[in-house]
């Protein structure tokens, strides 16, 4: 089928829930993807921070083939060996004692919210259940996750929203201190706001959050769906701050594109779930968790968080050079590891389109930030090329 016909059918048969670029991607290899007309691109979107091992990774492909030919799906009425092994691996490499598996980031956050409310009722009064989240944050599109997402634009039209959510400014410990009361169960926060503009908080923010939560006897829940799995140069972003959460949500890169979500918790918190508390038909099925096992062990064996740190530094240096050449087009380059934001002066949609025409796929973020989240296996030549294309795109938009 030709590309024109594909786009016509896309317009006709799909719900128009998002605006799509005029590109249909059909093949990938490492950091590169090809569209239906054979045009090659450098993929610095990583499927929105998902394909950490790159496209078509031989180990991922091998696991999918093998697991699909052995046992694709059963249900959580049975013990699932791959799920058990992945849970152990996640616990061995994090603060957590137990894991619940689901199918997406939003679902991992829904689980965290339910877990926190159940925990709080067992550790306080029956009206304790409020979740405090941060303005500009993003936690997903299901009703509770979108309500925790403190941005009106995502709420509009979906009222009535669930109750029991409060919002405070990001990176503002005093505002949080004022907002915590006897009804608060937990704080839900991203260690770096990914969708909200790649906002990196002050160094003292996470330790400050930990302290406030401890003093109030409430849970600190970190949404590491975008920042986790090595993206920021450590396996988990909380490691930069030297504190641990009570609950953490993970998804995106955990199975490199096979849908999966995970909610990790300490023993004390995890005990709030008892048989019948929660559930999912697909969550943690043999395919998704077999791939998660392969991705997670490869990430550790190949020291990909360290590579993300190194390549992220190179990427930011190259972008700083572009900034020096185009001081009027770029306001700031920021980020950690391979989660990088470039605050733009020209409209981000124009810059993204100009990059795409030149063979670079990049993401938007916040109000006018170009976001780069390439696979963690990215090489220096691709980083150089990406920065060069951004420079050329900005020059063309002058
Ligand atoms: C920090 C964060 N939380 C939650 C989500 C939602 O994940 P999903 O789209 O898999 O539901 C995202 C997705 O971009 C995210 O970046």
GROMACS .gro file of C-alpha atoms and ligand atoms in nm:
model
  414
    1UNK     CA    1   0.000   0.000   0.000
    2UNK     CA    2   0.139   0.345  -0.084
    3UNK     CA    3   0.200   0.604   0.186
    4UNK     CA    4  -0.077   0.838   0.066
    5UNK     CA    5  -0.340   0.565   0.100
    6UNK     CA    6  -0.204   0.473   0.446
    7UNK     CA    7  -0.247   0.832   0.567
    8UNK     CA    8  -0.602   0.844   0.422
    9UNK     CA    9  -0.699   0.528   0.610
   10UNK     CA   10  -0.530   0.660   0.923
   11UNK     CA   11  -0.753   0.970   0.901
   12UNK     CA   12  -1.063   0.763   0.829
   13UNK     CA   13  -1.038   0.470   1.071
   14UNK     CA   14  -0.838   0.582   1.375
   15UNK     CA   15  -0.971   0.799   1.655
   16UNK     CA   16  -0.795   1.132   1.620
   17UNK     CA   17  -0.663   1.133   1.978
   18UNK     CA   18  -0.326   1.277   1.883
   19UNK     CA   19  -0.166   1.477   1.605
   20UNK     CA   20   0.065   1.259   1.399
   21UNK     CA   21   0.367   1.355   1.191
   22UNK     CA   22   0.333   1.279   0.818
   23UNK     CA   23   0.560   0.976   0.848
   24UNK     CA   24   0.490   0.601   0.878
   25UNK     CA   25   0.787   0.418   1.028
   26UNK     CA   26   0.825   0.062   0.908
   27UNK     CA   27   1.172  -0.065   1.004
   28UNK     CA   28   1.446   0.000   1.259
   29UNK     CA   29   1.804  -0.102   1.335
   30UNK     CA   30   1.994   0.033   1.635
   31UNK     CA   31   1.954   0.414   1.640
   32UNK     CA   32   1.809   0.427   1.287
   33UNK     CA   33   1.457   0.391   1.149
   34UNK     CA   34   1.315   0.394   0.795
   35UNK     CA   35   0.981   0.523   0.673
   36UNK     CA   36   0.738   0.371   0.424
   37UNK     CA   37   0.910   0.562   0.141
   38UNK     CA   38   1.253   0.427   0.236
   39UNK     CA   39   1.382   0.751   0.395
   40UNK     CA   40   1.630   0.696   0.680
   41UNK     CA   41   1.619   0.884   1.012
   42UNK     CA   42   1.826   0.900   1.329
   43UNK     CA   43   1.576   0.814   1.602
   44UNK     CA   44   1.642   1.047   1.896
   45UNK     CA   45   1.288   0.991   2.024
   46UNK     CA   46   1.354   0.628   2.121
   47UNK     CA   47   0.979   0.569   2.094
   48UNK     CA   48   0.950   0.827   2.379
   49UNK     CA   49   1.236   0.694   2.592
   50UNK     CA   50   1.141   0.330   2.536
   51UNK     CA   51   1.389   0.163   2.300
   52UNK     CA   52   1.692   0.186   2.530
   53UNK     CA   53   1.867  -0.105   2.355
   54UNK     CA   54   1.783   0.037   2.013
   55UNK     CA   55   1.563  -0.111   1.743
   56UNK     CA   56   1.579  -0.474   1.641
   57UNK     CA   57   1.825  -0.569   1.916
   58UNK     CA   58   1.929  -0.933   1.850
   59UNK     CA   59   1.884  -1.041   2.214
   60UNK     CA   60   1.537  -0.882   2.237
   61UNK     CA   61   1.432  -1.032   1.903
   62UNK     CA   62   1.567  -1.373   2.011
   63UNK     CA   63   1.375  -1.365   2.342
   64UNK     CA   64   1.050  -1.262   2.172
   65UNK     CA   65   1.082  -1.544   1.916
   66UNK     CA   66   1.171  -1.805   2.175
   67UNK     CA   67   0.908  -1.704   2.432
   68UNK     CA   68   0.632  -1.669   2.170
   69UNK     CA   69   0.710  -2.019   2.048
   70UNK     CA   70   0.712  -2.158   2.404
   71UNK     CA   71   0.437  -1.987   2.606
   72UNK     CA   72   0.294  -1.644   2.525
   73UNK     CA   73   0.035  -1.594   2.795
   74UNK     CA   74  -0.119  -1.770   3.091
   75UNK     CA   75  -0.264  -1.557   3.373
   76UNK     CA   76  -0.177  -1.450   3.722
   77UNK     CA   77  -0.366  -1.747   3.868
   78UNK     CA   78  -0.043  -1.935   3.800
   79UNK     CA   79   0.317  -1.878   3.898
   80UNK     CA   80   0.507  -1.732   3.602
   81UNK     CA   81   0.883  -1.808   3.620
   82UNK     CA   82   0.991  -1.511   3.403
   83UNK     CA   83   0.784  -1.273   3.620
   84UNK     CA   84   0.941  -1.410   3.938
   85UNK     CA   85   1.294  -1.378   3.798
   86UNK     CA   86   1.233  -1.022   3.673
   87UNK     CA   87   1.086  -0.920   4.010
   88UNK     CA   88   1.394  -1.059   4.187
   89UNK     CA   89   1.629  -0.881   3.946
   90UNK     CA   90   1.447  -0.549   3.996
   91UNK     CA   91   1.459  -0.590   4.375
   92UNK     CA   92   1.828  -0.693   4.369
   93UNK     CA   93   1.907  -0.372   4.181
   94UNK     CA   94   1.688  -0.120   4.363
   95UNK     CA   95   1.552  -0.016   4.704
   96UNK     CA   96   1.247  -0.240   4.656
   97UNK     CA   97   1.138  -0.565   4.822
   98UNK     CA   98   0.838  -0.649   4.602
   99UNK     CA   99   0.702  -0.579   4.254
  100UNK     CA  100   0.359  -0.568   4.089
  101UNK     CA  101   0.354  -0.594   3.707
  102UNK     CA  102   0.110  -0.419   3.474
  103UNK     CA  103   0.106  -0.310   3.109
  104UNK     CA  104   0.190   0.060   3.092
  105UNK     CA  105   0.318   0.360   3.281
  106UNK     CA  106  -0.028   0.495   3.360
  107UNK     CA  107  -0.128   0.158   3.500
  108UNK     CA  108   0.188   0.140   3.712
  109UNK     CA  109   0.091   0.479   3.859
  110UNK     CA  110  -0.271   0.373   3.914
  111UNK     CA  111  -0.133   0.080   4.109
  112UNK     CA  112   0.094   0.308   4.312
  113UNK     CA  113  -0.201   0.535   4.398
  114UNK     CA  114  -0.420   0.241   4.503
  115UNK     CA  115  -0.134   0.091   4.705
  116UNK     CA  116  -0.066   0.421   4.883
  117UNK     CA  117  -0.432   0.468   4.972
  118UNK     CA  118  -0.464   0.115   5.108
  119UNK     CA  119  -0.138   0.152   5.303
  120UNK     CA  120  -0.244   0.488   5.444
  121UNK     CA  121  -0.576   0.353   5.570
  122UNK     CA  122  -0.394   0.077   5.750
  123UNK     CA  123  -0.142   0.327   5.895
  124UNK     CA  124  -0.372   0.607   6.002
  125UNK     CA  125  -0.733   0.704   5.977
  126UNK     CA  126  -0.991   0.589   5.725
  127UNK     CA  127  -1.009   0.933   5.558
  128UNK     CA  128  -0.637   0.934   5.474
  129UNK     CA  129  -0.589   0.897   5.099
  130UNK     CA  130  -0.484   1.225   4.934
  131UNK     CA  131  -0.205   1.217   4.680
  132UNK     CA  132   0.004   1.530   4.633
  133UNK     CA  133   0.165   1.573   4.290
  134UNK     CA  134   0.358   1.851   4.120
  135UNK     CA  135   0.246   2.115   3.873
  136UNK     CA  136   0.386   2.054   3.525
  137UNK     CA  137   0.429   1.681   3.598
  138UNK     CA  138   0.305   1.393   3.387
  139UNK     CA  139   0.184   1.055   3.512
  140UNK     CA  140  -0.030   0.911   3.230
  141UNK     CA  141  -0.378   0.931   3.079
  142UNK     CA  142  -0.602   0.694   3.278
  143UNK     CA  143  -0.841   0.882   3.504
  144UNK     CA  144  -0.644   0.870   3.829
  145UNK     CA  145  -0.306   0.910   3.655
  146UNK     CA  146  -0.432   1.205   3.452
  147UNK     CA  147  -0.575   1.364   3.767
  148UNK     CA  148  -0.233   1.325   3.932
  149UNK     CA  149  -0.096   1.497   3.619
  150UNK     CA  150  -0.127   1.855   3.740
  151UNK     CA  151  -0.183   2.020   3.401
  152UNK     CA  152  -0.531   2.151   3.314
  153UNK     CA  153  -0.485   2.085   2.942
  154UNK     CA  154  -0.493   1.709   3.009
  155UNK     CA  155  -0.805   1.735   3.230
  156UNK     CA  156  -1.022   1.948   3.007
  157UNK     CA  157  -1.342   1.767   2.904
  158UNK     CA  158  -1.288   1.463   3.127
  159UNK     CA  159  -1.457   1.595   3.440
  160UNK     CA  160  -1.571   1.475   3.687
  161UNK     CA  161  -1.219   1.376   3.788
  162UNK     CA  162  -1.148   1.146   4.082
  163UNK     CA  163  -1.113   1.327   4.415
  164UNK     CA  164  -0.825   1.314   4.662
  165UNK     CA  165  -0.554   1.489   4.459
  166UNK     CA  166  -0.367   1.807   4.547
  167UNK     CA  167  -0.106   1.997   4.348
  168UNK     CA  168   0.196   2.204   4.447
  169UNK     CA  169   0.473   2.374   4.252
  170UNK     CA  170   0.765   2.153   4.142
  171UNK     CA  171   1.100   2.210   4.311
  172UNK     CA  172   0.929   2.396   4.598
  173UNK     CA  173   0.970   2.218   4.931
  174UNK     CA  174   0.795   2.491   5.130
  175UNK     CA  175   0.483   2.464   4.916
  176UNK     CA  176   0.477   2.090   4.978
  177UNK     CA  177   0.528   2.136   5.350
  178UNK     CA  178   0.226   2.368   5.359
  179UNK     CA  179   0.012   2.126   5.157
  180UNK     CA  180   0.071   1.813   5.365
  181UNK     CA  181  -0.205   1.750   5.621
  182UNK     CA  182  -0.369   1.465   5.811
  183UNK     CA  183  -0.542   1.342   5.495
  184UNK     CA  184  -0.222   1.306   5.292
  185UNK     CA  185  -0.119   0.952   5.201
  186UNK     CA  186   0.166   1.009   4.957
  187UNK     CA  187   0.363   1.239   4.733
  188UNK     CA  188   0.392   1.132   4.367
  189UNK     CA  189   0.674   1.303   4.178
  190UNK     CA  190   0.912   1.265   3.884
  191UNK     CA  191   1.281   1.305   3.977
  192UNK     CA  192   1.312   1.505   3.652
  193UNK     CA  193   0.997   1.625   3.477
  194UNK     CA  194   1.020   1.464   3.134
  195UNK     CA  195   0.706   1.567   2.948
  196UNK     CA  196   0.692   1.895   3.139
  197UNK     CA  197   1.005   2.040   2.973
  198UNK     CA  198   1.298   1.828   3.101
  199UNK     CA  199   1.295   2.018   3.429
  200UNK     CA  200   1.583   1.916   3.656
  201UNK     CA  201   1.515   2.016   4.018
  202UNK     CA  202   1.774   2.151   4.263
  203UNK     CA  203   2.014   1.895   4.415
  204UNK     CA  204   1.847   1.927   4.754
  205UNK     CA  205   1.495   1.864   4.625
  206UNK     CA  206   1.475   1.485   4.648
  207UNK     CA  207   1.649   1.467   4.988
  208UNK     CA  208   1.412   1.745   5.102
  209UNK     CA  209   1.110   1.548   4.979
  210UNK     CA  210   1.235   1.239   5.162
  211UNK     CA  211   1.271   1.436   5.484
  212UNK     CA  212   0.925   1.595   5.460
  213UNK     CA  213   0.761   1.259   5.385
  214UNK     CA  214   0.941   1.093   5.679
  215UNK     CA  215   0.843   1.371   5.917
  216UNK     CA  216   0.478   1.348   5.810
  217UNK     CA  217   0.471   0.966   5.798
  218UNK     CA  218   0.362   0.962   5.433
  219UNK     CA  219   0.497   0.780   5.129
  220UNK     CA  220   0.745   0.915   4.877
  221UNK     CA  221   0.647   0.768   4.539
  222UNK     CA  222   0.885   0.833   4.250
  223UNK     CA  223   0.759   0.810   3.894
  224UNK     CA  224   1.072   0.683   3.716
  225UNK     CA  225   0.881   0.578   3.407
  226UNK     CA  226   1.086   0.815   3.191
  227UNK     CA  227   1.395   0.870   3.409
  228UNK     CA  228   1.451   0.506   3.511
  229UNK     CA  229   1.631   0.218   3.339
  230UNK     CA  230   1.961   0.401   3.300
  231UNK     CA  231   1.829   0.700   3.108
  232UNK     CA  232   1.980   0.968   3.335
  233UNK     CA  233   2.320   0.802   3.375
  234UNK     CA  234   2.233   0.588   3.679
  235UNK     CA  235   2.004   0.286   3.677
  236UNK     CA  236   1.749   0.492   3.876
  237UNK     CA  237   1.747   0.870   3.885
  238UNK     CA  238   1.701   0.867   4.267
  239UNK     CA  239   2.059   0.735   4.295
  240UNK     CA  240   2.191   1.080   4.198
  241UNK     CA  241   2.029   1.218   4.513
  242UNK     CA  242   2.138   0.947   4.756
  243UNK     CA  243   1.785   0.882   4.886
  244UNK     CA  244   1.539   0.601   4.822
  245UNK     CA  245   1.161   0.615   4.774
  246UNK     CA  246   0.894   0.394   4.932
  247UNK     CA  247   0.732   0.324   4.595
  248UNK     CA  248   0.865   0.359   4.240
  249UNK     CA  249   0.693   0.318   3.906
  250UNK     CA  250   0.873   0.190   3.596
  251UNK     CA  251   0.757   0.117   3.239
  252UNK     CA  252   0.879   0.248   2.901
  253UNK     CA  253   1.230   0.098   2.859
  254UNK     CA  254   1.174  -0.204   3.084
  255UNK     CA  255   1.091  -0.432   2.790
  256UNK     CA  256   1.227  -0.210   2.507
  257UNK     CA  257   0.883  -0.171   2.345
  258UNK     CA  258   0.689  -0.478   2.457
  259UNK     CA  259   0.419  -0.321   2.679
  260UNK     CA  260   0.496  -0.354   3.050
  261UNK     CA  261   0.463  -0.153   3.371
  262UNK     CA  262   0.596  -0.221   3.718
  263UNK     CA  263   0.523  -0.080   4.062
  264UNK     CA  264   0.803  -0.143   4.309
  265UNK     CA  265   0.766  -0.103   4.685
  266UNK     CA  266   0.925  -0.169   5.019
  267UNK     CA  267   0.800  -0.468   5.218
  268UNK     CA  268   0.604  -0.247   5.461
  269UNK     CA  269   0.411  -0.076   5.181
  270UNK     CA  270   0.373  -0.383   4.957
  271UNK     CA  271   0.200  -0.568   5.242
  272UNK     CA  272  -0.103  -0.343   5.194
  273UNK     CA  273  -0.195  -0.557   4.891
  274UNK     CA  274  -0.346  -0.891   4.985
  275UNK     CA  275  -0.508  -1.152   4.755
  276UNK     CA  276  -0.794  -0.983   4.571
  277UNK     CA  277  -0.665  -0.624   4.619
  278UNK     CA  278  -0.568  -0.563   4.258
  279UNK     CA  279  -0.513  -0.745   3.933
  280UNK     CA  280  -0.457  -0.749   3.559
  281UNK     CA  281  -0.514  -1.008   3.287
  282UNK     CA  282  -0.198  -0.935   3.092
  283UNK     CA  283   0.023  -0.776   3.360
  284UNK     CA  284   0.354  -0.961   3.394
  285UNK     CA  285   0.274  -1.224   3.133
  286UNK     CA  286   0.549  -1.463   3.016
  287UNK     CA  287   0.629  -1.268   2.697
  288UNK     CA  288   0.657  -0.920   2.853
  289UNK     CA  289   0.855  -1.037   3.156
  290UNK     CA  290   1.087  -1.264   2.950
  291UNK     CA  291   1.174  -0.959   2.738
  292UNK     CA  292   1.205  -0.744   3.053
  293UNK     CA  293   1.454  -0.997   3.191
  294UNK     CA  294   1.662  -0.980   2.873
  295UNK     CA  295   1.652  -0.599   2.861
  296UNK     CA  296   1.733  -0.550   3.228
  297UNK     CA  297   2.019  -0.802   3.235
  298UNK     CA  298   2.166  -0.662   2.912
  299UNK     CA  299   2.148  -0.313   3.057
  300UNK     CA  300   2.343  -0.423   3.364
  301UNK     CA  301   2.594  -0.649   3.182
  302UNK     CA  302   2.671  -0.384   2.921
  303UNK     CA  303   2.679  -0.099   3.178
  304UNK     CA  304   2.435   0.107   2.975
  305UNK     CA  305   2.365   0.363   3.251
  306UNK     CA  306   2.735   0.458   3.243
  307UNK     CA  307   2.721   0.479   2.866
  308UNK     CA  308   2.416   0.706   2.895
  309UNK     CA  309   2.613   0.930   3.131
  310UNK     CA  310   2.908   0.946   2.888
  311UNK     CA  311   2.706   0.992   2.570
  312UNK     CA  312   2.474   1.237   2.743
  313UNK     CA  313   2.772   1.452   2.832
  314UNK     CA  314   2.891   1.445   2.469
  315UNK     CA  315   2.541   1.530   2.346
  316UNK     CA  316   2.509   1.827   2.582
  317UNK     CA  317   2.857   1.952   2.482
  318UNK     CA  318   2.767   1.934   2.113
  319UNK     CA  319   2.439   2.114   2.181
  320UNK     CA  320   2.619   2.383   2.380
  321UNK     CA  321   2.834   2.439   2.070
  322UNK     CA  322   2.514   2.472   1.861
  323UNK     CA  323   2.387   2.714   2.128
  324UNK     CA  324   2.703   2.928   2.090
  325UNK     CA  325   2.651   2.935   1.711
  326UNK     CA  326   2.281   3.017   1.747
  327UNK     CA  327   2.253   3.225   2.065
  328UNK     CA  328   1.926   3.379   1.950
  329UNK     CA  329   1.756   3.045   1.874
  330UNK     CA  330   1.843   2.850   2.190
  331UNK     CA  331   1.780   2.971   2.545
  332UNK     CA  332   1.922   2.679   2.740
  333UNK     CA  333   2.048   2.322   2.711
  334UNK     CA  334   1.981   2.102   3.014
  335UNK     CA  335   1.918   1.746   3.127
  336UNK     CA  336   2.087   1.446   3.275
  337UNK     CA  337   2.238   1.149   3.093
  338UNK     CA  338   2.047   1.089   2.772
  339UNK     CA  339   1.737   1.286   2.872
  340UNK     CA  340   1.817   1.623   2.723
  341UNK     CA  341   1.607   1.936   2.672
  342UNK     CA  342   1.684   2.235   2.451
  343UNK     CA  343   1.477   2.546   2.527
  344UNK     CA  344   1.400   2.705   2.194
  345UNK     CA  345   1.308   3.051   2.069
  346UNK     CA  346   1.153   2.944   1.734
  347UNK     CA  347   0.833   2.735   1.769
  348UNK     CA  348   0.928   2.378   1.859
  349UNK     CA  349   0.696   2.233   1.593
  350UNK     CA  350   0.894   2.416   1.322
  351UNK     CA  351   1.228   2.295   1.461
  352UNK     CA  352   1.103   1.935   1.490
  353UNK     CA  353   0.979   1.948   1.128
  354UNK     CA  354   1.306   2.101   1.002
  355UNK     CA  355   1.503   1.829   1.186
  356UNK     CA  356   1.278   1.557   1.044
  357UNK     CA  357   1.327   1.682   0.687
  358UNK     CA  358   1.703   1.650   0.748
  359UNK     CA  359   1.676   1.298   0.889
  360UNK     CA  360   1.652   1.347   1.267
  361UNK     CA  361   1.350   1.252   1.479
  362UNK     CA  362   1.319   1.448   1.803
  363UNK     CA  363   1.051   1.501   2.070
  364UNK     CA  364   0.872   1.803   2.205
  365UNK     CA  365   0.835   1.876   2.575
  366UNK     CA  366   0.680   2.148   2.793
  367UNK     CA  367   0.591   2.477   2.628
  368UNK     CA  368   0.876   2.508   2.378
  369UNK     CA  369   1.148   2.254   2.452
  370UNK     CA  370   1.308   2.013   2.209
  371UNK     CA  371   1.360   1.682   2.391
  372UNK     CA  372   1.614   1.418   2.295
  373UNK     CA  373   1.591   1.064   2.435
  374UNK     CA  374   1.792   0.841   2.200
  375UNK     CA  375   1.860   0.471   2.267
  376UNK     CA  376   2.128   0.428   2.537
  377UNK     CA  377   2.339   0.236   2.286
  378UNK     CA  378   2.381   0.553   2.076
  379UNK     CA  379   2.734   0.610   1.937
  380UNK     CA  380   2.932   0.932   1.921
  381UNK     CA  381   2.904   0.967   1.542
  382UNK     CA  382   2.522   0.963   1.571
  383UNK     CA  383   2.534   1.219   1.853
  384UNK     CA  384   2.755   1.444   1.638
  385UNK     CA  385   2.522   1.406   1.341
  386UNK     CA  386   2.212   1.483   1.549
  387UNK     CA  387   2.367   1.803   1.687
  388UNK     CA  388   2.477   1.902   1.335
  389UNK     CA  389   2.122   1.854   1.202
  390UNK     CA  390   1.976   2.064   1.486
  391UNK     CA  391   2.226   2.339   1.398
  392UNK     CA  392   2.128   2.319   1.030
  393UNK     CA  393   1.756   2.323   1.116
  394UNK     CA  394   1.799   2.634   1.331
  395UNK     CA  395   2.004   2.805   1.057
  396UNK     CA  396   1.730   2.729   0.802
  397UNK     CA  397   1.460   2.881   1.030
  398UNK     CA  398   1.641   3.213   1.078
  399LIG     C1  399   0.688   1.021   3.385
  399LIG     C2  400   0.581   0.946   3.312
  399LIG     N1  401   0.486   0.883   3.381
  399LIG     C3  402   0.387   0.814   3.322
  399LIG     C4  403   0.380   0.807   3.184
  399LIG     C5  404   0.267   0.731   3.119
  399LIG     O1  405   0.314   0.613   3.064
  399LIG     P1  406   0.224   0.535   2.958
  399LIG     O2  407   0.214   0.622   2.837
  399LIG     O3  408   0.301   0.407   2.933
  399LIG     O4  409   0.092   0.510   3.020
  399LIG     C6  410   0.476   0.874   3.107
  399LIG     C7  411   0.466   0.871   2.961
  399LIG     O5  412   0.521   0.954   2.890
  399LIG     C8  413   0.579   0.945   3.172
  399LIG     O6  414   0.673   1.010   3.103
   0.00000   0.00000   0.00000
